[in-house]
Amino acid sequence: MPRKAFVEDLQQAIGSFNHQRTSEVKFGVEDGSLTFNYALPTHGGLIVTIQALVTDVGEYPSSHMYMIYTTSENIPADVSEEIQDVGTLDGLRVGDMLSKVTKRLDKATAGSEHDPVNLDEDAMDCDGASTEASEPELQEDSDPESIAAWSPTTPVHPTHASGGVPSRTRSSSMILNANRRIRSDMLLAKEAGFRVGHLGLPVNGAEDFLITISIRVAKLGISEEAMQAWHLKPHQYFILLLRYNSGYQPLEDLLKANGGPHHSQHVLFRVGLSYRYNVSRDAAMEAFSQTKAKDESQYEDEPIQKQGSDRSSRLYPCFIGTPLQELMNKRLLSIITYRNALGFGWKGAEAWYTDHQGSNWSTDDGVATKYYGPDTSNQAATLPRVVTNDHLERGTAQPSFPLVAMQFALRHLVRCTEFCLVCHAPVEDDFEALKPYVCSKPLCLYQYMSFGFGPSIEHDIISQPHVVDLLTSFCYASAAAARLKNLPNGLSLSVPAPSLLPLRAGSPVYSGYNSLTDAGNSSGGVTQPESSHAVQSTHTPKRYKAKFDQANMELIIPTGGPFFYTNQWIVLTFPSTTGECFHCRVIEALHPTVRLGPPINRSSLHINLGLQPENRPPIPYQSFAAKPTPPLPQALTPAATPPRQLPGESTRYPDVEIIVYDHNFDDLSLQDKQTTICTLLDTLPSVADMKEYLQSKLGKDMDLRKWQDRISPAAAGVLRWIIASNRSCIIEVDHIEGETSRASEERVTGMSQWMQFRFAQGAPDKEQRFIQSVRDTTATARHPTQYAWHGSPLHNWHSIVREGLHFQDTAHGRAYGHGVYHATNVQTSLGYSSGGCVTHDGKSFGTWPHSQLKISQAVALNEIVNAPTQFVSTNPHLVVAQLDWIQTRYLFVRINASIKFGNEVQPSEACLQDPAFTPTGADGKRIVIPITAVSKCRRPVSKAVPKSDKRIKLGRGSQIDDAILLSDDTDIEDLQILLSDHEEPEAVRTQAVPGLEKAAKTDFVPGTLDQDSLQLLKPPTYATSTGTKALQRELNTTLKTQDSRPAHELGWYINRELINNMYQWIIELHSFEPHLPLAKDLKAKGLTSVVMEVRFGKEYPMTPPFARIVRPRFLSFQSGGGGHVTAGGALCMELLTNSGWSAVSNMESVLLQVRLALSSTDPRPARLEQGPVKDYGVGEAIEAYVRACQAHGWQIPPDFRSSYTLQNGQEPLSFPSI
């Protein structure tokens, strides 16, 4: 039991904890608390009583937290600060916690210098000695040549080298300056709408320092379809980690070093996803390690983090993490340098980098105007400002490098489909993709497929095997019909010469081409136009002859025969098996004997070469277990058990002909390329077998290329190209297990025997353009959209999923005009989805032989803007020319008849369809479409929020999204770096006293507020010992901070004389930045502060305070205001609810957070109501707080009902049941 464990540990500590300055360890008054005394050696042995409270004993001893504080009076300031700095100690047992606290106090009272840049106290070793003490002092390089800034005449790019960074010894002034700059840079990032964190790590002489900048994915303006395609979730955080290996350096210093001898490793970048705004130290270190511990394909299941740690603190791979990190680590500083030197924007600087790689440039050459053009983007109009803002455009004297880096990262994340993932240049503008891809350069395609920049096919095979089956089947059908337009050129695929392969049974007759001739036709008898032939190759196709020892799977090469090498792939053909060929890998080559791996052919799961001895079973289709290797024969001695001599064979070993995988795919003609693709796909195992193989690896070496005896490199390359080149989002709706399918509410009814997939296409903003088209065209209609079918032959779907629906090609004529053709009856569309090619015996051809689905037809269900009067035609077909009016929702495929679908389940909520255009399904009934088919912003949203929900799900478009933007708060521990300068020398702190000197840089005058003019909550009459002690400590600490800092820097003021009740504080927020609209509005109204009332509940510090604005009234969010202020004056911040509050939160950090919220300009700046100055009423603030909690699914504090009532003691009308 947790409580029992705590009691036992504390009893053990009472009897055994031994520390020369610690005494009287005992149980505290509160449950889960303890106290002990600590003697200060530097203050005459003054005894300080320290209390430790376990905030939740039920979580002891693994995930609990301690709150450390003291109730002693008149203790030295340095000791008080050290106790406060201890913060929360997570997961420590009682004895370990006591050791940790006393060690901190020992160090504080010993006069050791505190390095504020190293924010992790664990940078000290176990004995308390500084790790820097033993480091030899190194002088900084003062050679001006090594730190010279780049100029336009520099011959090459400022690049990153691979050398390390020399360690440096920091003086006190350097530490103070660095800490001020860290605070300034991180505050700028915070004010720009990001969450900031830090990790000080005990390596490299305590100079290793990490910063995290993060933002919730829901804030990035990414459509639901794009999130699904990119493996993102709205509640995740996109995190940028910056690692400074030689201490924090501002942007200007980094740019100076960009070109010097040690510039490469000053700062490194990693990106990822997490369920918290910050990650653990282990996760951060793992991210920067040189070895990849986990397969990056496992977006959700396999984080880059050690197993066993908290799920929320892990760093998960991002779908474009590898290319984005490559871009930032190699180019970012150079691109920023060009921006500063030549006045470019991001677009111009990136284009300049691309165009001038490795070239010399002189100022005499001039700069082309194209580099100064506007950064136009199709998505710019739909993206939020937090994504499109450019910090460098503001011309700030000291720009924040973490902020600049994050804005650059978001530029390439949110707009990833606009850039090549390899060269990062803009891709062609003539096609919109939902998934990022590469440009048309063959080298980029090669790197994308070969070097890990593309998606992981292993992830797709495991998570969506039927989608992989679907894509492979589409490609096979298209290649079999000679309809492939784009081919996997540039991948250096070595393939067998198609002219040497025998014509296999069931080869197709292509409509529109010459029919097949005899079996010896090298290219299937298909005549190609002149332009379709590849460049003439100098390599002449050859067949080689050898003897075959099948018992040991060995070739015996004759004298003068060819040489083979290990891992080479070959094709075997036998005179006695005309038309059959078998693909094998060379396992070992000890000429003249060549040992082969298991043979693979197209037709069966068990391979029988037709040469098996009667007493030997067929060779299996390569199981996943390691296959025993047969012993090598002695020299040329035949195998001990020779195979049966075949009829007609005159020798012991039959003759075989060998065709080597030695032709470059790029050198083949267009038809031969398509034939080769079919041949390679014939050799692949089924997707189910590939999935089983990958799962058998248990997370280790989950690389399909490691299945060397079963999948050739060429076949693996084609499969990778098929999956990676798909730029649509296809998601399984049906869950097929074996030969049965589980019923699902997401299925469209009326298509009971068709497999269904969710299907989305276009650019990431395609859905937004579709919604805008609906708003512009049919917003007031009862049925703004309609649904209709679109059919196309199976061999066209490979192109459709890559190019989208268009009407560039004419396949069936256009008797009813130009546009995309639709029908409301699926039978009409199915008539257009049949056809293709047939074999000599009239059977349908083009089905991938190893497909589980065995797809024979496909048809799409599209949602269309319901404006038939503007269609090209409505009878007998719906012909729509406006592509933005069409959005594909479902893909239906007719599959293997042996797979049975269960009874249909009616969706619990369905889309409302136009009765005049309701589609009819294959069952002859009108279809019912689940509400999940449309975007959440267009679905009806229930007003009720389940009590168990912590957060409301995204819905209703921008209104809810904007509300989410109002509720992102940074945790307390990372706010410490944003707080007051604790590193200031004691002399500076003691000289700062209240008075006019502090107010010289602000128009705020302390002590002028008339409390009698304020409408305040009824003074509280409750009090608890725990709450009173905590508030006394907080008030003393807060007032001490107020006395030690200039008013214009602090930004808030508490008048001691107005604190008549410890549980009710009156606070004035002032000295806002002059450029803010809020500061201008205050000045226009003759005000110098915003008056705020803060009330503490009965259960404080376990519950948050209630904070509300009293004066003046702000412009509501619905009216265009911002600043996290509700319509009733309450603050809309998760931090001030039970969902976001921590018992160790301190009021200084809360006030900082509130002031930052009021100063935030994203999504809109805070403004005051027009007209005379008015106060908020008490009741409307309470009701507004309740409404905000209900809207976001935040937990209202349990003591709210009894703590905050109206002046007459009545509860507000909308007070919820708690």
PDB file of N, CA and C in Angstrom, residues 330-356:
ATOM      1  N   LYS A 330      22.292  21.582 -41.527  1.00  0.00           N
ATOM      2  CA  LYS A 330      23.262  21.907 -42.570  1.00  0.00           C
ATOM      3  C   LYS A 330      23.084  23.294 -43.173  1.00  0.00           C
ATOM      4  N   ARG A 331      21.866  23.836 -43.137  1.00  0.00           N
ATOM      5  CA  ARG A 331      21.629  25.043 -43.923  1.00  0.00           C
ATOM      6  C   ARG A 331      21.118  26.250 -43.147  1.00  0.00           C
ATOM      7  N   LEU A 332      20.501  26.031 -41.995  1.00  0.00           N
ATOM      8  CA  LEU A 332      19.764  27.135 -41.379  1.00  0.00           C
ATOM      9  C   LEU A 332      20.636  28.357 -41.126  1.00  0.00           C
ATOM     10  N   LEU A 333      21.794  28.181 -40.496  1.00  0.00           N
ATOM     11  CA  LEU A 333      22.632  29.336 -40.197  1.00  0.00           C
ATOM     12  C   LEU A 333      23.096  30.027 -41.479  1.00  0.00           C
ATOM     13  N   SER A 334      23.387  29.260 -42.505  1.00  0.00           N
ATOM     14  CA  SER A 334      23.800  29.872 -43.774  1.00  0.00           C
ATOM     15  C   SER A 334      22.655  30.670 -44.383  1.00  0.00           C
ATOM     16  N   ILE A 335      21.453  30.120 -44.333  1.00  0.00           N
ATOM     17  CA  ILE A 335      20.292  30.815 -44.895  1.00  0.00           C
ATOM     18  C   ILE A 335      20.022  32.103 -44.135  1.00  0.00           C
ATOM     19  N   ILE A 336      20.142  32.071 -42.808  1.00  0.00           N
ATOM     20  CA  ILE A 336      19.956  33.293 -42.014  1.00  0.00           C
ATOM     21  C   ILE A 336      21.035  34.314 -42.362  1.00  0.00           C
ATOM     22  N   THR A 337      22.247  33.843 -42.582  1.00  0.00           N
ATOM     23  CA  THR A 337      23.333  34.746 -42.960  1.00  0.00           C
ATOM     24  C   THR A 337      23.007  35.467 -44.265  1.00  0.00           C
ATOM     25  N   TYR A 338      22.472  34.748 -45.243  1.00  0.00           N
ATOM     26  CA  TYR A 338      22.097  35.377 -46.508  1.00  0.00           C
ATOM     27  C   TYR A 338      20.973  36.390 -46.300  1.00  0.00           C
ATOM     28  N   ARG A 339      20.058  36.067 -45.439  1.00  0.00           N
ATOM     29  CA  ARG A 339      18.957  36.999 -45.176  1.00  0.00           C
ATOM     30  C   ARG A 339      19.500  38.314 -44.622  1.00  0.00           C
ATOM     31  N   ASN A 340      20.391  38.206 -43.672  1.00  0.00           N
ATOM     32  CA  ASN A 340      20.937  39.417 -43.056  1.00  0.00           C
ATOM     33  C   ASN A 340      21.813  40.210 -44.020  1.00  0.00           C
ATOM     34  N   ALA A 341      22.624  39.496 -44.818  1.00  0.00           N
ATOM     35  CA  ALA A 341      23.591  40.180 -45.674  1.00  0.00           C
ATOM     36  C   ALA A 341      22.955  40.763 -46.926  1.00  0.00           C
ATOM     37  N   LEU A 342      21.949  40.080 -47.489  1.00  0.00           N
ATOM     38  CA  LEU A 342      21.403  40.488 -48.777  1.00  0.00           C
ATOM     39  C   LEU A 342      19.959  40.953 -48.703  1.00  0.00           C
ATOM     40  N   GLY A 343      19.372  40.903 -47.524  1.00  0.00           N
ATOM     41  CA  GLY A 343      18.015  41.414 -47.375  1.00  0.00           C
ATOM     42  C   GLY A 343      16.940  40.528 -47.961  1.00  0.00           C
ATOM     43  N   PHE A 344      17.185  39.217 -48.052  1.00  0.00           N
ATOM     44  CA  PHE A 344      16.194  38.306 -48.591  1.00  0.00           C
ATOM     45  C   PHE A 344      15.131  37.979 -47.544  1.00  0.00           C
ATOM     46  N   GLY A 345      14.023  37.427 -48.012  1.00  0.00           N
ATOM     47  CA  GLY A 345      13.107  36.709 -47.150  1.00  0.00           C
ATOM     48  C   GLY A 345      13.510  35.242 -47.122  1.00  0.00           C
ATOM     49  N   TRP A 346      12.682  34.413 -46.454  1.00  0.00           N
ATOM     50  CA  TRP A 346      13.017  32.988 -46.405  1.00  0.00           C
ATOM     51  C   TRP A 346      13.095  32.404 -47.810  1.00  0.00           C
ATOM     52  N   LYS A 347      12.141  32.731 -48.655  1.00  0.00           N
ATOM     53  CA  LYS A 347      12.103  32.142 -49.998  1.00  0.00           C
ATOM     54  C   LYS A 347      13.349  32.510 -50.793  1.00  0.00           C
ATOM     55  N   GLY A 348      13.717  33.774 -50.781  1.00  0.00           N
ATOM     56  CA  GLY A 348      14.884  34.208 -51.541  1.00  0.00           C
ATOM     57  C   GLY A 348      16.168  33.633 -51.008  1.00  0.00           C
ATOM     58  N   ALA A 349      16.315  33.568 -49.672  1.00  0.00           N
ATOM     59  CA  ALA A 349      17.550  33.037 -49.089  1.00  0.00           C
ATOM     60  C   ALA A 349      17.706  31.549 -49.383  1.00  0.00           C
ATOM     61  N   GLU A 350      16.606  30.804 -49.330  1.00  0.00           N
ATOM     62  CA  GLU A 350      16.681  29.378 -49.644  1.00  0.00           C
ATOM     63  C   GLU A 350      16.994  29.155 -51.123  1.00  0.00           C
ATOM     64  N   ALA A 351      16.376  29.966 -51.982  1.00  0.00           N
ATOM     65  CA  ALA A 351      16.664  29.839 -53.413  1.00  0.00           C
ATOM     66  C   ALA A 351      18.115  30.202 -53.708  1.00  0.00           C
ATOM     67  N   TRP A 352      18.637  31.237 -53.040  1.00  0.00           N
ATOM     68  CA  TRP A 352      20.033  31.635 -53.221  1.00  0.00           C
ATOM     69  C   TRP A 352      20.967  30.505 -52.815  1.00  0.00           C
ATOM     70  N   TYR A 353      20.673  29.876 -51.691  1.00  0.00           N
ATOM     71  CA  TYR A 353      21.505  28.763 -51.240  1.00  0.00           C
ATOM     72  C   TYR A 353      21.515  27.650 -52.286  1.00  0.00           C
ATOM     73  N   THR A 354      20.335  27.309 -52.803  1.00  0.00           N
ATOM     74  CA  THR A 354      20.231  26.230 -53.781  1.00  0.00           C
ATOM     75  C   THR A 354      20.974  26.571 -55.068  1.00  0.00           C
ATOM     76  N   ASP A 355      20.858  27.819 -55.523  1.00  0.00           N
ATOM     77  CA  ASP A 355      21.438  28.211 -56.811  1.00  0.00           C
ATOM     78  C   ASP A 355      22.939  28.441 -56.751  1.00  0.00           C
ATOM     79  N   HIS A 356      23.479  28.697 -55.565  1.00  0.00           N
ATOM     80  CA  HIS A 356      24.895  29.069 -55.481  1.00  0.00           C
ATOM     81  C   HIS A 356      25.716  28.075 -54.673  1.00  0.00           C
TER      82      HIS A 356
END
